[in-house]
PDB file of C-alpha atoms in Angstrom:
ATOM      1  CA  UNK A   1       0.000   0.000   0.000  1.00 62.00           C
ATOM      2  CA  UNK A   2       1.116   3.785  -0.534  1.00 67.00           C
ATOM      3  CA  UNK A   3       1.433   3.693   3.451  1.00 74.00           C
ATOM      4  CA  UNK A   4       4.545   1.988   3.236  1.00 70.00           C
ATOM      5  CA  UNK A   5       6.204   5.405   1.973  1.00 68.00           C
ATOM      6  CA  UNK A   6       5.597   6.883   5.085  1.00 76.00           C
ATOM      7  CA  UNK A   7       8.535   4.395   6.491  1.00 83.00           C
ATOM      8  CA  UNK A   8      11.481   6.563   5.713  1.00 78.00           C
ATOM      9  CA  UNK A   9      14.358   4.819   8.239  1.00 86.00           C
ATOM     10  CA  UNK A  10      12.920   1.076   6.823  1.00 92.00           C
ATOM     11  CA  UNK A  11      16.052  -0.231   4.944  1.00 94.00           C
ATOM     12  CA  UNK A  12      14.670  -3.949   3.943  1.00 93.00           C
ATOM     13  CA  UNK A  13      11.077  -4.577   2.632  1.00 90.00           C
ATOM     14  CA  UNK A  14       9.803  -7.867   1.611  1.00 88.00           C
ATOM     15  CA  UNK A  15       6.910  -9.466   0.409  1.00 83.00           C
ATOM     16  CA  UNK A  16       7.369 -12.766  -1.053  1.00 72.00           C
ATOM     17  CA  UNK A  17       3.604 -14.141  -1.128  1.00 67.00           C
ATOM     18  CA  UNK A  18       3.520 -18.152  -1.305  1.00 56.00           C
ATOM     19  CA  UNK A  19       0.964 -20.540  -1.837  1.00 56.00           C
ATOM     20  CA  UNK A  20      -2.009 -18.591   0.512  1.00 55.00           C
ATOM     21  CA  UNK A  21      -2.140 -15.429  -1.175  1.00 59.00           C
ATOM     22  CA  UNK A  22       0.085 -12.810  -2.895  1.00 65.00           C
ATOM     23  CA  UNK A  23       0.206  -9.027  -3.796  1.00 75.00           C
ATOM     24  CA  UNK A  24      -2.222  -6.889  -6.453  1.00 82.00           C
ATOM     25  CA  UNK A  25      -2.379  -4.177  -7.672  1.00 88.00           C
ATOM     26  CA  UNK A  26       0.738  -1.865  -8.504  1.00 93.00           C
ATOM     27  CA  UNK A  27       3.884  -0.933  -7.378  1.00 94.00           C
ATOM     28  CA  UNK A  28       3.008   2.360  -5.096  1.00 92.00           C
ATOM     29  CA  UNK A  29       4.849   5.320  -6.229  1.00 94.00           C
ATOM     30  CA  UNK A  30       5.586   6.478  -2.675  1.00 93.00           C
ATOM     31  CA  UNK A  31       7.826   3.047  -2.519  1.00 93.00           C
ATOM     32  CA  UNK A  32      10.867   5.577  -4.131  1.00 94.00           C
ATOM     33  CA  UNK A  33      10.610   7.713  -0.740  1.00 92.00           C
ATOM     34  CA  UNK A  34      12.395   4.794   0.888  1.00 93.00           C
ATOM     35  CA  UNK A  35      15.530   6.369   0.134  1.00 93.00           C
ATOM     36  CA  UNK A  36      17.270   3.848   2.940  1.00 95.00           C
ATOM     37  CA  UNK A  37      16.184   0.803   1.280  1.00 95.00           C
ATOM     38  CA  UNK A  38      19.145  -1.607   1.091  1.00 97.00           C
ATOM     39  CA  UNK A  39      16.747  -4.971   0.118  1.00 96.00           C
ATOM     40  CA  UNK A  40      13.387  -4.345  -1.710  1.00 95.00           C
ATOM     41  CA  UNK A  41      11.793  -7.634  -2.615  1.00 93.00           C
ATOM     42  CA  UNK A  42       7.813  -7.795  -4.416  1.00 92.00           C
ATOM     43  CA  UNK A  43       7.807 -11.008  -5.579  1.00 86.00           C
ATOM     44  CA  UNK A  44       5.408 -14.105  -5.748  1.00 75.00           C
ATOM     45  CA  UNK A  45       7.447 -16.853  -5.453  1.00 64.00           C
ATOM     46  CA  UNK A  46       7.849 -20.049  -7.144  1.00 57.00           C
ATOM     47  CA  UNK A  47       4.670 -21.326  -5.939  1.00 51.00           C
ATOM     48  CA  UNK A  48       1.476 -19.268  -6.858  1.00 50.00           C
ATOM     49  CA  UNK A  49      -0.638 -19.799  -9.801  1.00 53.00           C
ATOM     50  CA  UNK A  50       1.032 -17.491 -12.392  1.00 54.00           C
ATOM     51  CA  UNK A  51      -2.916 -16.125 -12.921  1.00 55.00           C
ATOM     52  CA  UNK A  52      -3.243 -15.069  -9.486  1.00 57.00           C
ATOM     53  CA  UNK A  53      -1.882 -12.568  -7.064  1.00 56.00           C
ATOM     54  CA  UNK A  54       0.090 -10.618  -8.956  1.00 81.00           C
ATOM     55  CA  UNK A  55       1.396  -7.018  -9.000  1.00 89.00           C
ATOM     56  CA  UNK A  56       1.049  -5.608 -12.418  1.00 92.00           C
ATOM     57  CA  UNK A  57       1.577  -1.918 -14.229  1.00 95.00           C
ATOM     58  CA  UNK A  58       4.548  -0.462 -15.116  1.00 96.00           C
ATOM     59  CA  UNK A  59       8.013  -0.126 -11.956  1.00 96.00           C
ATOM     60  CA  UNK A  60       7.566   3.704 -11.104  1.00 97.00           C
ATOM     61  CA  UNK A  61      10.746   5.804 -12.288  1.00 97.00           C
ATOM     62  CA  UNK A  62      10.502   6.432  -8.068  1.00 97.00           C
ATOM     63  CA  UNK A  63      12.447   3.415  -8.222  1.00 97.00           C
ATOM     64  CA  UNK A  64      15.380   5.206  -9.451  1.00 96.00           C
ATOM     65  CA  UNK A  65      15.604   7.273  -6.235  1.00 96.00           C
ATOM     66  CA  UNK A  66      16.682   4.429  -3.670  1.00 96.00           C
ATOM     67  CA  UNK A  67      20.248   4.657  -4.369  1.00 95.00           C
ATOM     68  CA  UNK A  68      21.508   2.526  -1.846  1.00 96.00           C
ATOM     69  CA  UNK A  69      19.767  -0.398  -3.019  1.00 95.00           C
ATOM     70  CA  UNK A  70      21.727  -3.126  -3.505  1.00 92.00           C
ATOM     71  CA  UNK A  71      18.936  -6.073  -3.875  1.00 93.00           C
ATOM     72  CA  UNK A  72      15.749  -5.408  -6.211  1.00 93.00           C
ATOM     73  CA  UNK A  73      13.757  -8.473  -7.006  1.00 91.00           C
ATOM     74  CA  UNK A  74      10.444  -8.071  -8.666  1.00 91.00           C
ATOM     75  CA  UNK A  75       9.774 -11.359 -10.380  1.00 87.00           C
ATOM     76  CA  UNK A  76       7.399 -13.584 -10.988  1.00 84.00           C
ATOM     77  CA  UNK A  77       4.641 -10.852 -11.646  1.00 87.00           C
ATOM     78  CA  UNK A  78       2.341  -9.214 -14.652  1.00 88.00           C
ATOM     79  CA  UNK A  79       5.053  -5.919 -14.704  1.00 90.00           C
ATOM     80  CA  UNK A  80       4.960  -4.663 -18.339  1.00 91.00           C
ATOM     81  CA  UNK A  81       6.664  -1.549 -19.928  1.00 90.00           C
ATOM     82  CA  UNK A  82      10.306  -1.040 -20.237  1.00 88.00           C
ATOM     83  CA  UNK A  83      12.628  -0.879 -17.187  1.00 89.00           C
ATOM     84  CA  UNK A  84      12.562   2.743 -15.697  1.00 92.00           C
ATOM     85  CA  UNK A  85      15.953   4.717 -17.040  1.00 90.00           C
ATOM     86  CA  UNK A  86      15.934   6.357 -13.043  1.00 93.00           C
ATOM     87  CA  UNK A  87      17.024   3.131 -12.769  1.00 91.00           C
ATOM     88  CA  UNK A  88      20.859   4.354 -13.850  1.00 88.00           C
ATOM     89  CA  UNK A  89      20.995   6.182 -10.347  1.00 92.00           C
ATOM     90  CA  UNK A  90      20.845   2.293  -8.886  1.00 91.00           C
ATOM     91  CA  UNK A  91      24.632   2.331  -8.209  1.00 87.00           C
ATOM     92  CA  UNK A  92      24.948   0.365  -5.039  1.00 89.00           C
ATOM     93  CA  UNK A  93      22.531  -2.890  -7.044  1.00 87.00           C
ATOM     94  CA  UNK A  94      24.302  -6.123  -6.735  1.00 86.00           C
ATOM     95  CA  UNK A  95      21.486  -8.436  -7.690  1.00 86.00           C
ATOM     96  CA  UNK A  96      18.572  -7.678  -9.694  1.00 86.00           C
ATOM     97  CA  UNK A  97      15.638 -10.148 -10.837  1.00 87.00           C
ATOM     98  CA  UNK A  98      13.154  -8.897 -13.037  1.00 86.00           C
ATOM     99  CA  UNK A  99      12.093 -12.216 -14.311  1.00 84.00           C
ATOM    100  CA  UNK A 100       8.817 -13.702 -14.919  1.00 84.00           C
ATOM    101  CA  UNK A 101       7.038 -10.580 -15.910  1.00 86.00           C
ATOM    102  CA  UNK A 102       5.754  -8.934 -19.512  1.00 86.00           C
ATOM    103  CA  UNK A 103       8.517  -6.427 -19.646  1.00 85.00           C
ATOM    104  CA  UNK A 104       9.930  -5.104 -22.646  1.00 82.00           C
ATOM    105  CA  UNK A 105      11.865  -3.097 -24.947  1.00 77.00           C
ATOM    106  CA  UNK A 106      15.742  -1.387 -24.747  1.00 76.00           C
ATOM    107  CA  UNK A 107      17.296  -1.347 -21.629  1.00 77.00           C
ATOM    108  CA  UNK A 108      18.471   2.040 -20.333  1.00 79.00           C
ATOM    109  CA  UNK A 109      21.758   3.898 -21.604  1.00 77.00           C
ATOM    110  CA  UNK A 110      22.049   4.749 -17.698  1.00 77.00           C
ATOM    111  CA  UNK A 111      21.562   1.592 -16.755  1.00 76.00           C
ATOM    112  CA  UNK A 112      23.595  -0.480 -18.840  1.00 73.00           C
ATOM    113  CA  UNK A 113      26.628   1.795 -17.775  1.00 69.00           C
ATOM    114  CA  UNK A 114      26.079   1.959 -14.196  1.00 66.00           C
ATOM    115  CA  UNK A 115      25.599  -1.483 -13.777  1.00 67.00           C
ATOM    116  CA  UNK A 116      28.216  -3.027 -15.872  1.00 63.00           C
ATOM    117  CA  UNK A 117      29.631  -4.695 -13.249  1.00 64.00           C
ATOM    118  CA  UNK A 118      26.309  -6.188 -12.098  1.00 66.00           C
ATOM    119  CA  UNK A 119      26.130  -7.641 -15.986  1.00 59.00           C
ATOM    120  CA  UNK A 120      29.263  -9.008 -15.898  1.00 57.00           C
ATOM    121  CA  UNK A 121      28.975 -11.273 -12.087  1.00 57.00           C
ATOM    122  CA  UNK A 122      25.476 -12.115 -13.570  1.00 55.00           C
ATOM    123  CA  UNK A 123      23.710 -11.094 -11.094  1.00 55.00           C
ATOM    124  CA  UNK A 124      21.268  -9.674 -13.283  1.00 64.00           C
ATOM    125  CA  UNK A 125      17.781 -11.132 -14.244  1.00 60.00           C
ATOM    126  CA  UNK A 126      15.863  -9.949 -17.157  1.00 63.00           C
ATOM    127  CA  UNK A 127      13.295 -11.928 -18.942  1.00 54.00           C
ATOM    128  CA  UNK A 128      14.337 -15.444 -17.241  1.00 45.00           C
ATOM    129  CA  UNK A 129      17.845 -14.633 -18.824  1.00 41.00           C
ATOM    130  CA  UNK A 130      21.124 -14.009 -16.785  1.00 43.00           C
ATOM    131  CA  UNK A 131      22.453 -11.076 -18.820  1.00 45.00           C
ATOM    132  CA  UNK A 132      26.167 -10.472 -19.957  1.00 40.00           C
ATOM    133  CA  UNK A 133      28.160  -8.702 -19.885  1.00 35.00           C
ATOM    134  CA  UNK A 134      26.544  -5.950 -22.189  1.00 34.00           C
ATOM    135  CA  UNK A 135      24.195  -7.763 -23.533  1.00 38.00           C
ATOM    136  CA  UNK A 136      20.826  -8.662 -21.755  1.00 38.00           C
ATOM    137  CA  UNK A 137      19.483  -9.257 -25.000  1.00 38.00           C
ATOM    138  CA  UNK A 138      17.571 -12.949 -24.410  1.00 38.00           C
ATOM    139  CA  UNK A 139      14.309 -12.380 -25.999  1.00 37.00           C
ATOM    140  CA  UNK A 140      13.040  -9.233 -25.041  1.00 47.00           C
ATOM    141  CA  UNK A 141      15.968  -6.789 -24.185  1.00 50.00           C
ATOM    142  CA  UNK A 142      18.920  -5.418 -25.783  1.00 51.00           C
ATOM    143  CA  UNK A 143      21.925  -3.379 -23.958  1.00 54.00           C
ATOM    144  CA  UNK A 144      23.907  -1.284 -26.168  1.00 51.00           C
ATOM    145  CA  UNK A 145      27.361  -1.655 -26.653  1.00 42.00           C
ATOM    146  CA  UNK A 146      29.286   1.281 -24.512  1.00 44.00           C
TER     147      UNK A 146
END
């Protein structure tokens, strides 16, 4: 809910539904005043009926304002658009999932060369694909050379 932006000191939020229920809805906008954020995790898990439960919408560019993330996973949802280009202020990210979802389309200049590094351990997640280094092509995304 939008409450949780009201939470400014919280630094790890998760809410990994399992077989009982899950999250709806969107990704609140007032998520990106969580500027302490180290761990943000909206995922469904493994175990939920991919028809149920499930966060959809496009991520907020918001996003791009917890810069000390350094874990984002948003898999296993309904997420469509393209990744957010705030997402180039995400300096601190060490692990990344965005799989699972109905996202599409280029990936960020800004992200592709602040997380190079990120690309290159493959700890990064797109489309059910660990991505290269840059190249996080797979089937839906493409990373231009730098």
């Amino acid at each position: 809910p939008p409450q949780f932006g009201s939470l400014g000191s919280l630094e790890v939020l998760s809410l990994r539904m399992r077989q009982d229920g899950g999250l709806t809805g969107t990704i609140p906008s007032e998520l990106g005043r969580l500027t302490h954020l180290t761990h943000l995790t909206l995922s469904q898990g493994s175990f939920l009926d991919k028809n149920l439960y499930q966060l959809s919408g496009h991520i907020p560019q918001s996003l791009g304002n917890l810069v000390n993330l350094t874990d984002l996973r948003l898999d296993t949802n309904q997420l469509t658009g393209a990744i957010p280009s705030s997402f180039g202020n995400l300096v601190s990210l060490r692990v990344l999932d965005l799989s699972s979802n109905q996202l599409a389309g280029q990936i960020p200049d800004s992200f592709c060369k602040a997380s190079q590094e990120l690309f290159k351990r493959g700890d990064c997640v797109l489309g059910g694909m660990n991505a290269g280094p840059y190249d996080a092509s797979g089937d839906q995304y493409t990373c231009p050379l730098p």
